[in-house]
Structure formats: C-alpha cells, structure tokens
PDB file of C-alpha atoms in Angstrom:
ATOM      1  CA  MET A   1     -22.435  -0.837   2.712  1.00  0.00           C
ATOM      2  CA  GLU A   2     -19.808   0.175   0.276  1.00  0.00           C
ATOM      3  CA  ASP A   3     -21.845   3.708  -0.361  1.00  0.00           C
ATOM      4  CA  LEU A   4     -20.841   3.985   3.151  1.00  0.00           C
ATOM      5  CA  TYR A   5     -17.095   3.548   2.508  1.00  0.00           C
ATOM      6  CA  GLU A   6     -17.241   6.094  -0.282  1.00  0.00           C
ATOM      7  CA  THR A   7     -19.149   8.774   1.308  1.00  0.00           C
ATOM      8  CA  LYS A   8     -18.605   8.432   4.986  1.00  0.00           C
ATOM      9  CA  PHE A   9     -14.960   6.976   5.761  1.00  0.00           C
ATOM     10  CA  ASP A  10     -12.435   9.567   6.899  1.00  0.00           C
ATOM     11  CA  PRO A  11      -8.849   8.121   6.450  1.00  0.00           C
ATOM     12  CA  GLU A  12      -7.008  11.008   8.425  1.00  0.00           C
ATOM     13  CA  THR A  13      -9.228  10.391  11.474  1.00  0.00           C
ATOM     14  CA  TYR A  14      -9.124   6.482  10.872  1.00  0.00           C
ATOM     15  CA  LEU A  15      -5.237   6.647  10.464  1.00  0.00           C
ATOM     16  CA  ASN A  16      -4.574   9.193  13.742  1.00  0.00           C
ATOM     17  CA  GLU A  17      -7.245   6.911  15.751  1.00  0.00           C
ATOM     18  CA  PHE A  18      -5.667   3.538  15.001  1.00  0.00           C
ATOM     19  CA  TYR A  19      -2.224   3.936  13.819  1.00  0.00           C
ATOM     20  CA  LEU A  20      -0.196   6.361  15.900  1.00  0.00           C
ATOM     21  CA  MET A  21       1.537   3.714  17.306  1.00  0.00           C
ATOM     22  CA  THR A  22       0.832   4.359  21.106  1.00  0.00           C
ATOM     23  CA  GLY A  23      -1.433   2.792  23.896  1.00  0.00           C
ATOM     24  CA  LYS A  24      -3.605   0.217  22.887  1.00  0.00           C
ATOM     25  CA  ASN A  25      -2.636   0.691  19.426  1.00  0.00           C
ATOM     26  CA  ARG A  26       0.649  -0.084  19.507  1.00  0.00           C
ATOM     27  CA  ARG A  27      -0.387  -3.616  20.901  1.00  0.00           C
ATOM     28  CA  PHE A  28      -2.188  -4.440  18.041  1.00  0.00           C
ATOM     29  CA  ALA A  29       0.346  -3.054  15.462  1.00  0.00           C
ATOM     30  CA  SER A  30       3.223  -4.554  17.352  1.00  0.00           C
ATOM     31  CA  PHE A  31       1.279  -8.122  17.141  1.00  0.00           C
ATOM     32  CA  MET A  32       0.389  -7.638  13.421  1.00  0.00           C
ATOM     33  CA  LEU A  33       3.968  -6.295  12.610  1.00  0.00           C
ATOM     34  CA  CYS A  34       5.734  -9.171  14.506  1.00  0.00           C
ATOM     35  CA  GLN A  35       3.729 -12.104  12.917  1.00  0.00           C
ATOM     36  CA  LEU A  36       4.026 -10.683   9.502  1.00  0.00           C
ATOM     37  CA  SER A  37       7.850 -10.223  10.165  1.00  0.00           C
ATOM     38  CA  GLN A  38       8.108 -13.874  11.274  1.00  0.00           C
ATOM     39  CA  THR A  39       6.103 -14.862   8.004  1.00  0.00           C
ATOM     40  CA  PHE A  40       8.120 -13.127   5.496  1.00  0.00           C
ATOM     41  CA  SER A  41      12.164 -13.169   7.106  1.00  0.00           C
ATOM     42  CA  SER A  42      12.184 -17.174   7.070  1.00  0.00           C
ATOM     43  CA  GLY A  43      12.380 -16.390   2.955  1.00  0.00           C
ATOM     44  CA  LYS A  44      10.175 -19.169   2.470  1.00  0.00           C
ATOM     45  CA  TYR A  45       7.549 -16.747   0.949  1.00  0.00           C
ATOM     46  CA  LYS A  46       8.901 -14.953  -2.102  1.00  0.00           C
ATOM     47  CA  GLY A  47       7.977 -14.128  -5.924  1.00  0.00           C
ATOM     48  CA  LYS A  48       7.160 -11.927  -8.621  1.00  0.00           C
ATOM     49  CA  ARG A  49       3.782 -10.271  -7.561  1.00  0.00           C
ATOM     50  CA  LEU A  50       2.236  -9.671  -4.134  1.00  0.00           C
ATOM     51  CA  ILE A  51      -1.330  -8.170  -4.069  1.00  0.00           C
ATOM     52  CA  GLU A  52      -2.902  -6.347  -1.323  1.00  0.00           C
ATOM     53  CA  ILE A  53      -6.517  -6.757  -0.955  1.00  0.00           C
ATOM     54  CA  GLY A  54      -8.304  -3.914   0.729  1.00  0.00           C
ATOM     55  CA  THR A  55      -5.300  -2.047   1.770  1.00  0.00           C
ATOM     56  CA  GLY A  56      -7.170   0.840   3.106  1.00  0.00           C
ATOM     57  CA  PRO A  57      -5.012   4.241   3.351  1.00  0.00           C
ATOM     58  CA  THR A  58      -2.361   2.154   4.700  1.00  0.00           C
ATOM     59  CA  ILE A  59       1.197   0.614   3.691  1.00  0.00           C
ATOM     60  CA  HIS A  60       2.268  -0.950   6.884  1.00  0.00           C
ATOM     61  CA  THR A  61       1.055  -4.579   6.006  1.00  0.00           C
ATOM     62  CA  LEU A  62       3.513  -4.610   2.984  1.00  0.00           C
ATOM     63  CA  ILE A  63       7.086  -3.604   5.031  1.00  0.00           C
ATOM     64  CA  SER A  64       8.106  -6.949   5.568  1.00  0.00           C
ATOM     65  CA  ALA A  65       6.936  -8.582   2.401  1.00  0.00           C
ATOM     66  CA  SER A  66       8.124  -5.689   0.187  1.00  0.00           C
ATOM     67  CA  ALA A  67      12.039  -7.112   0.281  1.00  0.00           C
ATOM     68  CA  HIS A  68      10.649 -10.846  -1.129  1.00  0.00           C
ATOM     69  CA  PHE A  69       8.645  -9.496  -4.275  1.00  0.00           C
ATOM     70  CA  GLU A  70       9.070  -7.932  -7.564  1.00  0.00           C
ATOM     71  CA  GLU A  71       6.022  -6.016  -8.008  1.00  0.00           C
ATOM     72  CA  ILE A  72       3.352  -5.150  -5.556  1.00  0.00           C
ATOM     73  CA  VAL A  73      -0.351  -3.790  -6.468  1.00  0.00           C
ATOM     74  CA  VAL A  74      -2.588  -2.528  -3.680  1.00  0.00           C
ATOM     75  CA  SER A  75      -5.964  -1.952  -3.978  1.00  0.00           C
ATOM     76  CA  ASP A  76      -9.070  -0.739  -2.167  1.00  0.00           C
ATOM     77  CA  TYR A  77     -12.925   0.256  -2.878  1.00  0.00           C
ATOM     78  CA  ALA A  78     -12.834   3.812  -1.628  1.00  0.00           C
ATOM     79  CA  GLU A  79     -11.366   6.464  -3.648  1.00  0.00           C
ATOM     80  CA  VAL A  80     -10.118   8.361  -0.593  1.00  0.00           C
ATOM     81  CA  ASN A  81      -8.303   5.420   0.475  1.00  0.00           C
ATOM     82  CA  ARG A  82      -6.405   4.851  -2.788  1.00  0.00           C
ATOM     83  CA  ARG A  83      -5.350   8.544  -2.999  1.00  0.00           C
ATOM     84  CA  GLU A  84      -3.948   8.419   0.950  1.00  0.00           C
ATOM     85  CA  VAL A  85      -2.013   5.520  -0.286  1.00  0.00           C
ATOM     86  CA  GLU A  86      -1.161   7.809  -3.502  1.00  0.00           C
ATOM     87  CA  LYS A  87      -0.007  10.711  -1.181  1.00  0.00           C
ATOM     88  CA  TRP A  88       2.503   8.668   0.410  1.00  0.00           C
ATOM     89  CA  LEU A  89       4.053   7.144  -2.735  1.00  0.00           C
ATOM     90  CA  ARG A  90       4.513  10.302  -3.732  1.00  0.00           C
ATOM     91  CA  ASP A  91       5.663  11.617  -0.609  1.00  0.00           C
ATOM     92  CA  GLU A  92       3.681  14.522  -0.484  1.00  0.00           C
ATOM     93  CA  GLU A  93       3.387  17.218   2.494  1.00  0.00           C
ATOM     94  CA  GLY A  94       1.134  16.050   4.965  1.00  0.00           C
ATOM     95  CA  CYS A  95       0.763  12.129   3.946  1.00  0.00           C
ATOM     96  CA  PHE A  96       0.742   9.950   7.143  1.00  0.00           C
ATOM     97  CA  ASN A  97       4.113   9.476   9.012  1.00  0.00           C
ATOM     98  CA  TRP A  98       4.791   5.336   8.854  1.00  0.00           C
ATOM     99  CA  ASN A  99       8.193   5.707  10.474  1.00  0.00           C
ATOM    100  CA  ARG A 100       7.288   4.675  13.341  1.00  0.00           C
ATOM    101  CA  HIS A 101       5.854   1.306  12.123  1.00  0.00           C
ATOM    102  CA  ILE A 102       8.536   1.183   9.555  1.00  0.00           C
ATOM    103  CA  GLN A 103      11.481   1.200  12.612  1.00  0.00           C
ATOM    104  CA  PHE A 104       9.770  -0.900  14.764  1.00  0.00           C
ATOM    105  CA  ALA A 105       9.736  -3.535  11.655  1.00  0.00           C
ATOM    106  CA  CYS A 106      13.151  -2.844  11.145  1.00  0.00           C
ATOM    107  CA  ASP A 107      14.218  -3.707  14.728  1.00  0.00           C
ATOM    108  CA  VAL A 108      12.401  -6.941  14.793  1.00  0.00           C
ATOM    109  CA  GLU A 109      14.178  -8.277  11.629  1.00  0.00           C
ATOM    110  CA  GLY A 110      17.287  -7.349  13.129  1.00  0.00           C
ATOM    111  CA  ARG A 111      18.000  -3.903  11.382  1.00  0.00           C
ATOM    112  CA  SER A 112      19.334  -5.721   8.167  1.00  0.00           C
ATOM    113  CA  ARG A 113      17.195  -3.164   6.237  1.00  0.00           C
ATOM    114  CA  THR A 114      17.121   0.593   7.390  1.00  0.00           C
ATOM    115  CA  PRO A 115      13.903   2.678   7.179  1.00  0.00           C
ATOM    116  CA  ALA A 116      15.191   4.815   4.384  1.00  0.00           C
ATOM    117  CA  VAL A 117      15.744   1.588   2.346  1.00  0.00           C
ATOM    118  CA  VAL A 118      12.275   0.238   3.133  1.00  0.00           C
ATOM    119  CA  LYS A 119      10.681   3.369   1.933  1.00  0.00           C
ATOM    120  CA  GLU A 120      12.514   3.664  -0.885  1.00  0.00           C
ATOM    121  CA  THR A 121      11.865  -0.366  -1.902  1.00  0.00           C
ATOM    122  CA  LEU A 122       8.115   0.258  -1.251  1.00  0.00           C
ATOM    123  CA  ARG A 123       7.951   3.120  -3.411  1.00  0.00           C
ATOM    124  CA  GLN A 124       9.724   1.544  -6.070  1.00  0.00           C
ATOM    125  CA  LYS A 125       7.973  -1.903  -5.933  1.00  0.00           C
ATOM    126  CA  ILE A 126       4.369  -0.333  -5.619  1.00  0.00           C
ATOM    127  CA  LYS A 127       3.320  -0.373  -9.323  1.00  0.00           C
ATOM    128  CA  HIS A 128      -0.184  -0.057  -9.265  1.00  0.00           C
ATOM    129  CA  VAL A 129      -3.208   1.559  -6.593  1.00  0.00           C
ATOM    130  CA  LEU A 130      -6.204  -0.028  -8.269  1.00  0.00           C
ATOM    131  CA  LYS A 131      -9.898  -0.018  -7.317  1.00  0.00           C
ATOM    132  CA  CYS A 132     -11.335  -3.332  -5.983  1.00  0.00           C
ATOM    133  CA  ASP A 133     -14.575  -4.661  -5.122  1.00  0.00           C
ATOM    134  CA  VAL A 134     -14.378  -8.060  -3.258  1.00  0.00           C
ATOM    135  CA  ASN A 135     -18.005  -8.593  -3.498  1.00  0.00           C
ATOM    136  CA  LEU A 136     -17.698  -8.982  -7.564  1.00  0.00           C
ATOM    137  CA  GLU A 137     -16.621 -12.515  -8.804  1.00  0.00           C
ATOM    138  CA  ASN A 138     -13.283 -10.609 -10.051  1.00  0.00           C
ATOM    139  CA  PRO A 139     -12.701  -7.948  -7.673  1.00  0.00           C
ATOM    140  CA  PHE A 140     -11.122  -5.638 -10.303  1.00  0.00           C
ATOM    141  CA  GLN A 141     -13.681  -5.715 -12.918  1.00  0.00           C
ATOM    142  CA  PRO A 142     -13.444  -5.035 -15.500  1.00  0.00           C
ATOM    143  CA  LEU A 143      -9.548  -5.553 -14.992  1.00  0.00           C
ATOM    144  CA  THR A 144      -7.975  -8.793 -15.052  1.00  0.00           C
ATOM    145  CA  VAL A 145      -4.972  -8.952 -13.123  1.00  0.00           C
ATOM    146  CA  GLU A 146      -2.121 -11.272 -13.694  1.00  0.00           C
ATOM    147  CA  PRO A 147      -2.221 -14.358 -10.791  1.00  0.00           C
ATOM    148  CA  ALA A 148      -0.236 -13.270  -7.758  1.00  0.00           C
ATOM    149  CA  ASP A 149       2.470 -15.396  -5.455  1.00  0.00           C
ATOM    150  CA  CYS A 150       0.739 -13.849  -2.276  1.00  0.00           C
ATOM    151  CA  ILE A 151      -2.060 -12.293  -1.166  1.00  0.00           C
ATOM    152  CA  ILE A 152      -1.904 -10.171   1.839  1.00  0.00           C
ATOM    153  CA  SER A 153      -5.705  -8.788   3.160  1.00  0.00           C
ATOM    154  CA  SER A 154      -6.081  -6.858   6.396  1.00  0.00           C
ATOM    155  CA  LEU A 155      -9.283  -5.826   8.401  1.00  0.00           C
ATOM    156  CA  CYS A 156     -11.072  -6.029   5.011  1.00  0.00           C
ATOM    157  CA  LEU A 157     -13.580  -8.837   4.081  1.00  0.00           C
ATOM    158  CA  GLU A 158     -15.366  -8.673   6.947  1.00  0.00           C
ATOM    159  CA  ALA A 159     -16.045  -5.041   6.897  1.00  0.00           C
ATOM    160  CA  ALA A 160     -16.953  -4.991   3.014  1.00  0.00           C
ATOM    161  CA  CYS A 161     -19.132  -7.943   3.559  1.00  0.00           C
ATOM    162  CA  LYS A 162     -22.812  -8.046   4.626  1.00  0.00           C
ATOM    163  CA  ASP A 163     -23.208 -11.727   6.284  1.00  0.00           C
ATOM    164  CA  ARG A 164     -21.279 -14.821   6.463  1.00  0.00           C
ATOM    165  CA  GLU A 165     -22.407 -15.948   2.973  1.00  0.00           C
ATOM    166  CA  ALA A 166     -21.253 -12.772   1.370  1.00  0.00           C
ATOM    167  CA  TYR A 167     -17.705 -13.218   3.024  1.00  0.00           C
ATOM    168  CA  ARG A 168     -17.389 -16.568   1.616  1.00  0.00           C
ATOM    169  CA  ARG A 169     -18.064 -15.569  -1.829  1.00  0.00           C
ATOM    170  CA  SER A 170     -15.389 -12.637  -1.164  1.00  0.00           C
ATOM    171  CA  LEU A 171     -12.950 -15.068   0.015  1.00  0.00           C
ATOM    172  CA  GLU A 172     -13.276 -17.462  -2.868  1.00  0.00           C
ATOM    173  CA  ALA A 173     -12.628 -14.449  -4.956  1.00  0.00           C
ATOM    174  CA  VAL A 174      -9.559 -13.375  -3.619  1.00  0.00           C
ATOM    175  CA  VAL A 175      -8.587 -17.522  -3.748  1.00  0.00           C
ATOM    176  CA  GLY A 176      -9.198 -17.091  -6.857  1.00  0.00           C
ATOM    177  CA  LEU A 177      -6.415 -14.061  -7.544  1.00  0.00           C
ATOM    178  CA  LEU A 178      -3.715 -16.500  -6.271  1.00  0.00           C
ATOM    179  CA  GLN A 179      -1.304 -18.814  -8.389  1.00  0.00           C
ATOM    180  CA  PRO A 180      -1.749 -22.707  -7.486  1.00  0.00           C
ATOM    181  CA  GLY A 181       0.862 -23.116  -4.680  1.00  0.00           C
ATOM    182  CA  GLY A 182       0.556 -19.346  -3.818  1.00  0.00           C
ATOM    183  CA  VAL A 183       0.320 -17.941  -0.161  1.00  0.00           C
ATOM    184  CA  LEU A 184      -2.450 -16.244   1.929  1.00  0.00           C
ATOM    185  CA  VAL A 185      -1.849 -13.838   4.646  1.00  0.00           C
ATOM    186  CA  MET A 186      -4.914 -12.451   6.279  1.00  0.00           C
ATOM    187  CA  ILE A 187      -5.330 -10.096   9.435  1.00  0.00           C
ATOM    188  CA  GLY A 188      -8.770  -9.758  11.034  1.00  0.00           C
ATOM    189  CA  ASP A 189     -10.918  -9.685  13.925  1.00  0.00           C
ATOM    190  CA  LEU A 190     -12.867 -12.200  15.418  1.00  0.00           C
ATOM    191  CA  SER A 191     -16.393 -11.634  17.403  1.00  0.00           C
ATOM    192  CA  GLU A 192     -16.851  -8.234  15.890  1.00  0.00           C
ATOM    193  CA  THR A 193     -19.970  -6.550  14.757  1.00  0.00           C
ATOM    194  CA  PHE A 194     -19.038  -2.865  14.590  1.00  0.00           C
ATOM    195  CA  TYR A 195     -16.329  -0.396  14.673  1.00  0.00           C
ATOM    196  CA  THR A 196     -16.305   3.346  14.836  1.00  0.00           C
ATOM    197  CA  VAL A 197     -14.399   5.894  13.113  1.00  0.00           C
ATOM    198  CA  GLY A 198     -14.793   9.121  14.698  1.00  0.00           C
ATOM    199  CA  ASP A 199     -18.548   9.714  15.183  1.00  0.00           C
ATOM    200  CA  GLN A 200     -19.464   6.980  12.302  1.00  0.00           C
ATOM    201  CA  ARG A 201     -20.143   3.301  12.812  1.00  0.00           C
ATOM    202  CA  PHE A 202     -19.379   0.643  10.371  1.00  0.00           C
ATOM    203  CA  PRO A 203     -20.764  -2.740  10.803  1.00  0.00           C
ATOM    204  CA  VAL A 204     -18.646  -5.792  10.641  1.00  0.00           C
ATOM    205  CA  VAL A 205     -19.660  -9.632   9.820  1.00  0.00           C
ATOM    206  CA  SER A 206     -18.996 -11.299  13.147  1.00  0.00           C
ATOM    207  CA  LEU A 207     -16.300 -14.477  12.481  1.00  0.00           C
ATOM    208  CA  SER A 208     -14.810 -17.161  14.574  1.00  0.00           C
ATOM    209  CA  GLN A 209     -11.712 -19.288  14.066  1.00  0.00           C
ATOM    210  CA  GLU A 210     -13.690 -22.059  13.148  1.00  0.00           C
ATOM    211  CA  PHE A 211     -15.687 -20.558  10.385  1.00  0.00           C
ATOM    212  CA  ILE A 212     -12.939 -18.989   8.737  1.00  0.00           C
ATOM    213  CA  GLU A 213     -10.758 -22.278   8.737  1.00  0.00           C
ATOM    214  CA  ASP A 214     -13.694 -24.242   7.364  1.00  0.00           C
ATOM    215  CA  THR A 215     -14.297 -21.937   4.689  1.00  0.00           C
ATOM    216  CA  LEU A 216     -10.791 -21.814   3.931  1.00  0.00           C
ATOM    217  CA  CYS A 217     -10.540 -25.301   3.652  1.00  0.00           C
ATOM    218  CA  GLU A 218     -13.544 -25.368   1.581  1.00  0.00           C
ATOM    219  CA  LEU A 219     -11.798 -23.275  -0.886  1.00  0.00           C
ATOM    220  CA  GLY A 220      -8.632 -25.578  -1.259  1.00  0.00           C
ATOM    221  CA  MET A 221      -6.416 -23.767   1.165  1.00  0.00           C
ATOM    222  CA  SER A 222      -4.426 -25.384   3.782  1.00  0.00           C
ATOM    223  CA  VAL A 223      -4.007 -23.468   6.887  1.00  0.00           C
ATOM    224  CA  GLN A 224      -0.443 -23.133   8.049  1.00  0.00           C
ATOM    225  CA  HIS A 225      -0.460 -20.850  10.632  1.00  0.00           C
ATOM    226  CA  PHE A 226      -3.502 -19.189  12.980  1.00  0.00           C
ATOM    227  CA  ASN A 227      -2.670 -16.589  15.822  1.00  0.00           C
ATOM    228  CA  ARG A 228      -5.019 -14.653  17.830  1.00  0.00           C
ATOM    229  CA  GLN A 229      -4.577 -11.731  20.100  1.00  0.00           C
ATOM    230  CA  LYS A 230      -7.525 -11.378  22.917  1.00  0.00           C
ATOM    231  CA  LEU A 231      -8.210  -7.720  23.481  1.00  0.00           C
ATOM    232  CA  THR A 232     -10.429  -5.960  26.213  1.00  0.00           C
ATOM    233  CA  ASN A 233     -11.711  -2.558  26.687  1.00  0.00           C
ATOM    234  CA  THR A 234     -11.613  -1.007  23.270  1.00  0.00           C
ATOM    235  CA  GLU A 235     -13.521   2.386  24.761  1.00  0.00           C
ATOM    236  CA  ASP A 236     -16.582   1.812  22.738  1.00  0.00           C
ATOM    237  CA  ARG A 237     -15.147   1.786  19.563  1.00  0.00           C
ATOM    238  CA  SER A 238     -15.418  -1.471  18.856  1.00  0.00           C
ATOM    239  CA  ASP A 239     -17.016  -4.751  20.455  1.00  0.00           C
ATOM    240  CA  ILE A 240     -13.995  -6.751  18.923  1.00  0.00           C
ATOM    241  CA  GLU A 241     -12.760 -10.273  21.182  1.00  0.00           C
ATOM    242  CA  ALA A 242      -9.632 -10.535  19.407  1.00  0.00           C
ATOM    243  CA  ASN A 243      -7.406  -9.969  16.369  1.00  0.00           C
ATOM    244  CA  PHE A 244      -6.246 -13.086  13.933  1.00  0.00           C
ATOM    245  CA  TYR A 245      -3.295 -13.474  11.982  1.00  0.00           C
ATOM    246  CA  LEU A 246      -3.163 -16.450   9.491  1.00  0.00           C
ATOM    247  CA  VAL A 247      -0.946 -18.338   6.629  1.00  0.00           C
ATOM    248  CA  ALA A 248      -2.489 -20.368   4.330  1.00  0.00           C
ATOM    249  CA  HIS A 249      -1.298 -22.305   1.337  1.00  0.00           C
ATOM    250  CA  LYS A 250      -3.348 -22.862  -1.967  1.00  0.00           C
ATOM    251  CA  GLU A 251      -3.069 -26.441  -3.111  1.00  0.00           C
TER     252      GLU A 251
END
C-alpha cells in the first residue's frame, strides 16, 4: 500500500478534486474547519509542539491550531506530498491556493486574524516536513521526535493500513508520540473501503465509531468529542458513509 502512494498518488489531481471549496467538497471542508475552529478557539489546547501525522499535500487542518502552538511538525509518507507542502511554505509559483480555506476559517473565528497573518504564522511555525510511516512502531524512524502536546491526523490511518489490526497498531504508535495529558484530534471516514483520485483507486480500512472509540480507550485515551457528518452520492469516487471528527485526551 505504501508503494501505491509513492508511485500512483497525484497530489495536484487530489487537491483539485477534493479541495476547491466548491459543491460537495465545500460541505466537507466547512464541517472540518468549523470543528477545528471550535476545538482550538476555546484556548483549552495549546503548548509547545504540534505534530500532524499524514499531512498529505495540504495545510488546511493547521489553520486554527497554528495560533496556539509554538512550533509545528508536519509529516507524510509520500515524497510528492511533502514536496507539495514545501512548495506552499516557500510560496512557490504553482503551489495550491489555500486562500478560500483560510478566509473561511478566519470568518468562523470572528476575524480575529486576517488571512495574511494566518499564512505568515503557518510559514513561520512549521519547522519540519518529515517522512513518516504509521505502520512502524516509531513512525519517524530513524529519527526520534520530541513528544507533542497535540497531534492532528486527518484521513491518514485508514488509508495507510491494510486491516483493522494494522490500524490499531498504527494508532498505538501515534498515541505514543503524545505527551501525557496531550490531545489527539482525528478526522476520518466511516464505513469506507475505497476512494479514487483521477482514475486511480486506493483501498481504505472500513471503520465504525464503536471500533475507533473502543481502540482509543484500550490505548489509554479518553474521547471527549465525536461528531459525524453523513454523506450521500459521492459520484463513485468513494463508498464512504460519513466523515468523523474526534477529540481525545491522553490520560
């Protein structure tokens, strides 16, 4: 599955198909950005280090959180995705335009920050773009990464793992990167077995809310919030039933 993402995943097609903030894509983006804003605007979650696991070629999940952490580490398995993030960090010509997502988040937050400030904050605080493999006990092997006060992971583990047991092991590895008392924010899909990017099909581990919550509990996590958004008619690009958003504390 890892080789599939290294050889067949096209970040430009992915971004244009899923992140243009139009039609059905806007509904998912709005759900996610509103949830993230509610989580981080409270000021309850803050600290030194935020790690994102499975960033993909995106930065939108960090918009609200960026105001509350001193430094951010982003990571992905695929080199093409890491390069896409680095292009945005350097503001290179041809990088994806995240202005609509940033403006939406600023509006939801009451315009306490301008889009220009958000972009500057992200570019200053993202200190590292690292390779990670969530199927390893240490996803950053051979590096040892300082434990985080917060971890965000979006649409990653279910796509990176071959079955539920592998998902459980990967989630255990991710939880191991958290400080005691740290917070895990996860965004993902329920009852999905595949999605497509262009003509390429990618397998996904089918998950239920019960399985996710039970697994987190077994790993010493306390789920504080679990919200879901039901989806219909995904135009044969996926068989997803719903998106989910959760917040869990490490006990």
